[in-house]
JSON list of C-alpha atoms and ligand atoms in Angstrom, two decimals:
[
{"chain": "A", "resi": 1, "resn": "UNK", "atom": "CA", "xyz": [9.74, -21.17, 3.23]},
{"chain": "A", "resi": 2, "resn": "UNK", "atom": "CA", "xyz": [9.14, -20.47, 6.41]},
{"chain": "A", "resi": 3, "resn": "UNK", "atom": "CA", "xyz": [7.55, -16.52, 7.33]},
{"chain": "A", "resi": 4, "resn": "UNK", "atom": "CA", "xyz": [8.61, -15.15, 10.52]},
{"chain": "A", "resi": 5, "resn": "UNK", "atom": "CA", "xyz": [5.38, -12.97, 11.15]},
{"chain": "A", "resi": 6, "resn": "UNK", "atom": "CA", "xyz": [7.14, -12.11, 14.78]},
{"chain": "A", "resi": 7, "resn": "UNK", "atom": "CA", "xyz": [7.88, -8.58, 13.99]},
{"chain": "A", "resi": 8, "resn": "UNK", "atom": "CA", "xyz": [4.56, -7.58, 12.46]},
{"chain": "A", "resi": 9, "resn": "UNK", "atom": "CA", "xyz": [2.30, -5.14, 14.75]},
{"chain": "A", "resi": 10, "resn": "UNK", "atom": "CA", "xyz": [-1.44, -6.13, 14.54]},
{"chain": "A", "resi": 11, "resn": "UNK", "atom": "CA", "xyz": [-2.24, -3.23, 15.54]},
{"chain": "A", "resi": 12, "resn": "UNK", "atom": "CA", "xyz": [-1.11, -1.25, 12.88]},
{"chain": "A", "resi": 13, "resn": "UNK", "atom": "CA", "xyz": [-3.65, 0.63, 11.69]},
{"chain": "A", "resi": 14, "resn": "UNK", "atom": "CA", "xyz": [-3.65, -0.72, 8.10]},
{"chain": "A", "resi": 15, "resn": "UNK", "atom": "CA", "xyz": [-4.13, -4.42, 9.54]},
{"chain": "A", "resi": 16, "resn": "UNK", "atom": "CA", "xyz": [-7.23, -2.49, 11.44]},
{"chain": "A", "resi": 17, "resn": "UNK", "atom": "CA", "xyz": [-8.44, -1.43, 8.16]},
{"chain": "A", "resi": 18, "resn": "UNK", "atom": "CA", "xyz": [-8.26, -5.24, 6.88]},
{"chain": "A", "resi": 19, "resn": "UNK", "atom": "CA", "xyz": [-9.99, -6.62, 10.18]},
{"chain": "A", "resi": 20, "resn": "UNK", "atom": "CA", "xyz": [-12.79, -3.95, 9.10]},
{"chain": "A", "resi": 21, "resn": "UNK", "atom": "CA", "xyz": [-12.32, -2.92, 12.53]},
{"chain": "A", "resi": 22, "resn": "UNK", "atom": "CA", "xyz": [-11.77, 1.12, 11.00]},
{"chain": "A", "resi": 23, "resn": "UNK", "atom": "CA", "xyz": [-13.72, 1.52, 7.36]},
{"chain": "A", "resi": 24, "resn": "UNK", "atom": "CA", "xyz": [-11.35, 2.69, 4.73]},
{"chain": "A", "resi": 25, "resn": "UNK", "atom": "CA", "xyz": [-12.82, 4.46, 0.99]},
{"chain": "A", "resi": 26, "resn": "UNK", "atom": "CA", "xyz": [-12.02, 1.73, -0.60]},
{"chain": "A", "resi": 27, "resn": "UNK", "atom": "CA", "xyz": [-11.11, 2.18, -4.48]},
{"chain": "A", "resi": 28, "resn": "UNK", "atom": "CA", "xyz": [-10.07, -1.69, -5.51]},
{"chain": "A", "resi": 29, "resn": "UNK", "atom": "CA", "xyz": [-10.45, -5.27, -3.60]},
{"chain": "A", "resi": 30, "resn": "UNK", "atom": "CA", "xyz": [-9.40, -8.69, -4.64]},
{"chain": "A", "resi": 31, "resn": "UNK", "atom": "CA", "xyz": [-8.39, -11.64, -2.99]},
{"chain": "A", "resi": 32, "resn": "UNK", "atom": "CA", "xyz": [-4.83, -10.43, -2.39]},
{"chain": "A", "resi": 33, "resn": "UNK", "atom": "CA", "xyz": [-5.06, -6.86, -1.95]},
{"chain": "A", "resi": 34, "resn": "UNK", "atom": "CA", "xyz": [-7.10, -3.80, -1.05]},
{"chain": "A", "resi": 35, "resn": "UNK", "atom": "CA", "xyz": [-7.00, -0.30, -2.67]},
{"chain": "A", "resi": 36, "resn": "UNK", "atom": "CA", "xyz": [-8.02, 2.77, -0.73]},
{"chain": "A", "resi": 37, "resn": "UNK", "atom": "CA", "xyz": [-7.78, 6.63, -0.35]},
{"chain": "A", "resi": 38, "resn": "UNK", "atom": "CA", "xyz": [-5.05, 8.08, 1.64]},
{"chain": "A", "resi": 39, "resn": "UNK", "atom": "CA", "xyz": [-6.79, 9.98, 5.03]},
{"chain": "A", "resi": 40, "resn": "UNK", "atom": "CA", "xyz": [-4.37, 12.69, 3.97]},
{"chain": "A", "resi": 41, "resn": "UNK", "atom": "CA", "xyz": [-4.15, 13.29, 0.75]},
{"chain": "A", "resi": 42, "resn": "UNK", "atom": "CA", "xyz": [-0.84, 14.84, -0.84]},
{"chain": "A", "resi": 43, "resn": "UNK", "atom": "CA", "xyz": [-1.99, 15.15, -4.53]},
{"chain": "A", "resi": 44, "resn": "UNK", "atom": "CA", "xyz": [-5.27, 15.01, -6.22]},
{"chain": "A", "resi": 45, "resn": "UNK", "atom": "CA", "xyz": [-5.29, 10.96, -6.81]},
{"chain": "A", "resi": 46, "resn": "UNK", "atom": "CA", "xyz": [-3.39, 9.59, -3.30]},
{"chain": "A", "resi": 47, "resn": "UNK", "atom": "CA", "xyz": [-4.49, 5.81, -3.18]},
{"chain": "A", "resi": 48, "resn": "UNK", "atom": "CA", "xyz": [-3.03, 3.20, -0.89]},
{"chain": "A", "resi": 49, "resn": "UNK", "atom": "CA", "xyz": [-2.31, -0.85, -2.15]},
{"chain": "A", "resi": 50, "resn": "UNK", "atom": "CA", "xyz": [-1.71, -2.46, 0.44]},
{"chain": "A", "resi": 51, "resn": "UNK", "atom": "CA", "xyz": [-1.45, -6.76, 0.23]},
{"chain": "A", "resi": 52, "resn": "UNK", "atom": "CA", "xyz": [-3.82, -9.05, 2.40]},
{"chain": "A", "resi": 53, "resn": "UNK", "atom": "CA", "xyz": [-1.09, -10.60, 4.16]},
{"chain": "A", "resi": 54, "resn": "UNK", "atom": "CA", "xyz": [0.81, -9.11, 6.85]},
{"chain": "A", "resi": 55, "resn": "UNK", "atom": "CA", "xyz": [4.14, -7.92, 5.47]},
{"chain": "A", "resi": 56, "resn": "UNK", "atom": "CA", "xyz": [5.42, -5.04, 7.59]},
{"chain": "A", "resi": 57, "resn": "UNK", "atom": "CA", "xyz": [7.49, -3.30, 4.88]},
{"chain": "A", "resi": 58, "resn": "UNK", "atom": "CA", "xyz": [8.57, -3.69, 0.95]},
{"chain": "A", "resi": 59, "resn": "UNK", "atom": "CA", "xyz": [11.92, -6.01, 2.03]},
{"chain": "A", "resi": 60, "resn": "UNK", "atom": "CA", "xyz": [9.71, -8.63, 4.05]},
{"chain": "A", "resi": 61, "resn": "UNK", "atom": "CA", "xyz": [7.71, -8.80, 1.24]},
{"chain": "A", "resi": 62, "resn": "UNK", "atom": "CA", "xyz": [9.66, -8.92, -1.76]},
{"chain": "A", "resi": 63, "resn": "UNK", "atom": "CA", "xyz": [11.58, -11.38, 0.22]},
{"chain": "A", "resi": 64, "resn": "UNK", "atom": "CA", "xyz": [8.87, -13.67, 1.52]},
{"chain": "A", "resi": 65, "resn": "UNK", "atom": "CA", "xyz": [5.99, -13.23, -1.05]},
{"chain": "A", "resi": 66, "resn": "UNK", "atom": "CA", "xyz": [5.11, -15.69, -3.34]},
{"chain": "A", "resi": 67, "resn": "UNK", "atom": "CA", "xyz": [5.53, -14.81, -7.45]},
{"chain": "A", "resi": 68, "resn": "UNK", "atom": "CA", "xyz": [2.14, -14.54, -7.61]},
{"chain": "A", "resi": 69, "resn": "UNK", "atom": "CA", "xyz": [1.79, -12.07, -4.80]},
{"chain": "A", "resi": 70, "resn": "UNK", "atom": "CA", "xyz": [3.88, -10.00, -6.16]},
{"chain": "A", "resi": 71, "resn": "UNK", "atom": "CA", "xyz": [2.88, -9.57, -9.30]},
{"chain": "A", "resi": 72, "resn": "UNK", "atom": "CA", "xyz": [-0.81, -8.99, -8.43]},
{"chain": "A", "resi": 73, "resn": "UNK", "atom": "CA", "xyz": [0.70, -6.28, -6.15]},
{"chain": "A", "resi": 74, "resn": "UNK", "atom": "CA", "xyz": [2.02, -4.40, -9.57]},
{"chain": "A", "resi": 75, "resn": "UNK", "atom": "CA", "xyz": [-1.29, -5.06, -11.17]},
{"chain": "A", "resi": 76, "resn": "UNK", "atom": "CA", "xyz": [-3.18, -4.06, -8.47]},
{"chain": "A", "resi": 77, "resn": "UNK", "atom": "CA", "xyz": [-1.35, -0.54, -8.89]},
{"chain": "A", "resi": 78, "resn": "UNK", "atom": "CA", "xyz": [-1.82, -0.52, -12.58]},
{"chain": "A", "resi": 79, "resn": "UNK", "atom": "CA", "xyz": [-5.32, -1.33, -12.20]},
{"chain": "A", "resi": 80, "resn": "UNK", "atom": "CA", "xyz": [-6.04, 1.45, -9.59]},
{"chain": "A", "resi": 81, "resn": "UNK", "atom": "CA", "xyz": [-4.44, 4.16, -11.84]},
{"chain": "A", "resi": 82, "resn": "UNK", "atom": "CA", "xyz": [-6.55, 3.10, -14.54]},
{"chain": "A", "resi": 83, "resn": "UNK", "atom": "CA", "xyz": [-9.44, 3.46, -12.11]},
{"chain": "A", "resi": 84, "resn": "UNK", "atom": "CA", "xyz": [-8.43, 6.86, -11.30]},
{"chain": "A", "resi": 85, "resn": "UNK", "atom": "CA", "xyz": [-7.99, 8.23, -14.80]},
{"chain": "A", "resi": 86, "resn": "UNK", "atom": "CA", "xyz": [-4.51, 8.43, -14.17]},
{"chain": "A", "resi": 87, "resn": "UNK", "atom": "CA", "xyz": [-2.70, 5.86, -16.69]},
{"chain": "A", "resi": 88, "resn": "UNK", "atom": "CA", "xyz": [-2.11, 8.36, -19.46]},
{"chain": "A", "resi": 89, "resn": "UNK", "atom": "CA", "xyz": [-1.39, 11.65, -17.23]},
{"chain": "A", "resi": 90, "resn": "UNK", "atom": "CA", "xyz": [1.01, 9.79, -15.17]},
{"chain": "A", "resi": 91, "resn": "UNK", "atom": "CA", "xyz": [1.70, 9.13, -11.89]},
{"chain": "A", "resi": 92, "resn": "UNK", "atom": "CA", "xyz": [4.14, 8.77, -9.05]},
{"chain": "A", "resi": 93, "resn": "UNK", "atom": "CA", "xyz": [4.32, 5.33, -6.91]},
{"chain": "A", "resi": 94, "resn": "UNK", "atom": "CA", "xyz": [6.37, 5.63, -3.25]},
{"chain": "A", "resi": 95, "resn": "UNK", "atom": "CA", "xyz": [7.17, 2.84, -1.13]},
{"chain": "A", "resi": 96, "resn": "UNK", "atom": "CA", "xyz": [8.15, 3.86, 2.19]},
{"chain": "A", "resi": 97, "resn": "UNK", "atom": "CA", "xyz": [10.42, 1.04, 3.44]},
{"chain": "A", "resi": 98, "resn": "UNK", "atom": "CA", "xyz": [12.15, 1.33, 6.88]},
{"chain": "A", "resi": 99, "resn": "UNK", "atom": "CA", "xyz": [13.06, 4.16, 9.47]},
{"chain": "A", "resi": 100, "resn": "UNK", "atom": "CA", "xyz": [15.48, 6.61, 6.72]},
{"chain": "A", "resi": 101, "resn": "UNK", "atom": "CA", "xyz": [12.10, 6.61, 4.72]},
{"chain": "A", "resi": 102, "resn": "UNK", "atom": "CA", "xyz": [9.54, 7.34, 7.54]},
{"chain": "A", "resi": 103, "resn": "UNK", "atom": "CA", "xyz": [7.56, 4.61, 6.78]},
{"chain": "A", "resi": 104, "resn": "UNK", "atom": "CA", "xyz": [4.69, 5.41, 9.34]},
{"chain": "A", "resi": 105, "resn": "UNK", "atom": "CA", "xyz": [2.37, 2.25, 9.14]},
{"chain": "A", "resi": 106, "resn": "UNK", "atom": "CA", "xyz": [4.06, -1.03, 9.30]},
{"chain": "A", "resi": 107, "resn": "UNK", "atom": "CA", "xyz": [2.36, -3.03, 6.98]},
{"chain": "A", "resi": 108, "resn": "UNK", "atom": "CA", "xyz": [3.51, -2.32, 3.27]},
{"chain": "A", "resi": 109, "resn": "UNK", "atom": "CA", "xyz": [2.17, -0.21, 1.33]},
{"chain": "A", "resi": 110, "resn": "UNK", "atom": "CA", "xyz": [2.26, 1.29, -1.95]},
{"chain": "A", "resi": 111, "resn": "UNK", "atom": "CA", "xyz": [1.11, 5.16, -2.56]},
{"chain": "A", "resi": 112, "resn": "UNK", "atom": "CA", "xyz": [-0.11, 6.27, -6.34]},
{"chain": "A", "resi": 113, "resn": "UNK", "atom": "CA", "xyz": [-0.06, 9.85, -6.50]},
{"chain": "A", "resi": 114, "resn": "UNK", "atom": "CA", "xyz": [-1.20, 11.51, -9.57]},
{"chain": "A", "resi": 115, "resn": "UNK", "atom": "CA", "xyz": [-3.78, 14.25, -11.26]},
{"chain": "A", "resi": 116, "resn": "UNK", "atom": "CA", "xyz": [-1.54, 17.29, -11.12]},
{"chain": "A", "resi": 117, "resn": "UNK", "atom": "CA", "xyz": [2.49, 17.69, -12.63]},
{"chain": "A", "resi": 118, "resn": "UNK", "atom": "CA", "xyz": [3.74, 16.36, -8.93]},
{"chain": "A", "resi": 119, "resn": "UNK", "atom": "CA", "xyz": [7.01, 18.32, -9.75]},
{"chain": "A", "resi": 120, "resn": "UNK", "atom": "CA", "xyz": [10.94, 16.91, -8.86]},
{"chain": "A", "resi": 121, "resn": "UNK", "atom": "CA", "xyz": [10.98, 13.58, -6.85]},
{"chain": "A", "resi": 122, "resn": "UNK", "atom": "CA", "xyz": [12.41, 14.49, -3.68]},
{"chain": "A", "resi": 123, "resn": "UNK", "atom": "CA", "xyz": [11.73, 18.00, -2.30]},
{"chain": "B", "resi": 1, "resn": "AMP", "atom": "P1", "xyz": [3.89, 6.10, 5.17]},
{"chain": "B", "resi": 1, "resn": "AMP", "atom": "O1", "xyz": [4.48, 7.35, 5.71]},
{"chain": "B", "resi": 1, "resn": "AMP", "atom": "O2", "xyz": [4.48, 5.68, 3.85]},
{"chain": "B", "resi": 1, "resn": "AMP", "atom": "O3", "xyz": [3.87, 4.98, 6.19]},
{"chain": "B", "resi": 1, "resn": "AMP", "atom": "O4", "xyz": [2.39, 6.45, 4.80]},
{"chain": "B", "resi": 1, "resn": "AMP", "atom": "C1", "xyz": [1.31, 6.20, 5.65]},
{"chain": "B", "resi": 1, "resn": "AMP", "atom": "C2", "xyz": [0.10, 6.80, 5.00]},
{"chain": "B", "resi": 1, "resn": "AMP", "atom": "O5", "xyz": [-1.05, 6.25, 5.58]},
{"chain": "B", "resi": 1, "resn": "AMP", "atom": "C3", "xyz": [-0.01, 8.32, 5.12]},
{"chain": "B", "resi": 1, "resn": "AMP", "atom": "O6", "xyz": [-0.07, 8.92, 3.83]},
{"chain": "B", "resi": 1, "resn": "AMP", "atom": "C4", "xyz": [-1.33, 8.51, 5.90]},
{"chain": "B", "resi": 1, "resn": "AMP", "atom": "O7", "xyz": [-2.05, 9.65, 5.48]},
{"chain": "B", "resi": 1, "resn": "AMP", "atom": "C5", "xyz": [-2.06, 7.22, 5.58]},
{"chain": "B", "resi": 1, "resn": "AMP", "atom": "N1", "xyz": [-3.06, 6.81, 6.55]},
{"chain": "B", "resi": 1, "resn": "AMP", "atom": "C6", "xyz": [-2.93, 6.72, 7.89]},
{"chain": "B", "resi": 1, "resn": "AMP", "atom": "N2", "xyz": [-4.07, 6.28, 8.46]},
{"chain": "B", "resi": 1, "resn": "AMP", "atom": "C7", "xyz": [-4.94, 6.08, 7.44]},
{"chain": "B", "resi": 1, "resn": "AMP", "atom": "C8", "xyz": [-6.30, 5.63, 7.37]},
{"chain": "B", "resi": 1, "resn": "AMP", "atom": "N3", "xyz": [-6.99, 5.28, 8.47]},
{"chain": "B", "resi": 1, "resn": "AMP", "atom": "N4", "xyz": [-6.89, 5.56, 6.15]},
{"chain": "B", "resi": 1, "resn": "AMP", "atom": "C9", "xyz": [-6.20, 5.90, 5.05]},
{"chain": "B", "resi": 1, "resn": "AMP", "atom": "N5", "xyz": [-4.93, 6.33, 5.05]},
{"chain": "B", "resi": 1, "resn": "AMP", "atom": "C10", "xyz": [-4.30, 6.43, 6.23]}
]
């Protein structure tokens, strides 16, 4: 399969954070992605997964990952709300995807929100 990378902006600031070029707190690290607090914080627990590899949004990746990508992506998560003391309180994961969502940085990336009742989904 061949990954058209074309579209993806290396200067994004997440792909920044993965050059260590800006420092990021980071929560969880392995060899296919990094966990790490959001700057701006919208709930008590607001972590960032974001994979190694540059996929600029949730379609490029879920169509161009490999199976094992993926599913370390989901563990990944898992793992960082078990981190946070978050698996049995519950918690909220977003995915931004595209311009309808807002999706600010264009590298994927998957927000876990949790440590307060976050209320109704969409506000
Ligand atoms: P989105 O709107 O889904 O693209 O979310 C982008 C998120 O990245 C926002 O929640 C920002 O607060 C967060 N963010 C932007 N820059 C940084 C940074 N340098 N370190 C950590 N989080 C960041």
């Amino acid at each position: 399969m061949v990954i058209d990378m074309n579209d993806y902006d290396e200067e994004n600031v997440f792909s920044k954070i993965l050059k260590k070029e800006i420092r990021c707190n980071k929560v969880d690290e392995n060899n296919n992605n990094l966990s790490f607090e959001d700057i701006s914080k919208q709930a008590p627990v607001h972590v960032l997964t974001i994979p190694k590899k540059n996929y600029k949004d949730f379609s490029d990746f879920a169509e161009n990952a490999s199976d094992s990508e993926l599913s370390s992506f989901l563990k990944s998560i898992s793992k960082v709300a078990n981190k946070k003391g978050i698996s049995k309180t519950g918690y909220r994961i977003i995915i931004n995807c595209g311009p309808d969502s807002n999706q600010e940085v264009q590298h994927l990336h998957a927000h876990i929100l949790g440590g307060k009742n976050l209320g109704p989904i969409l506000k």
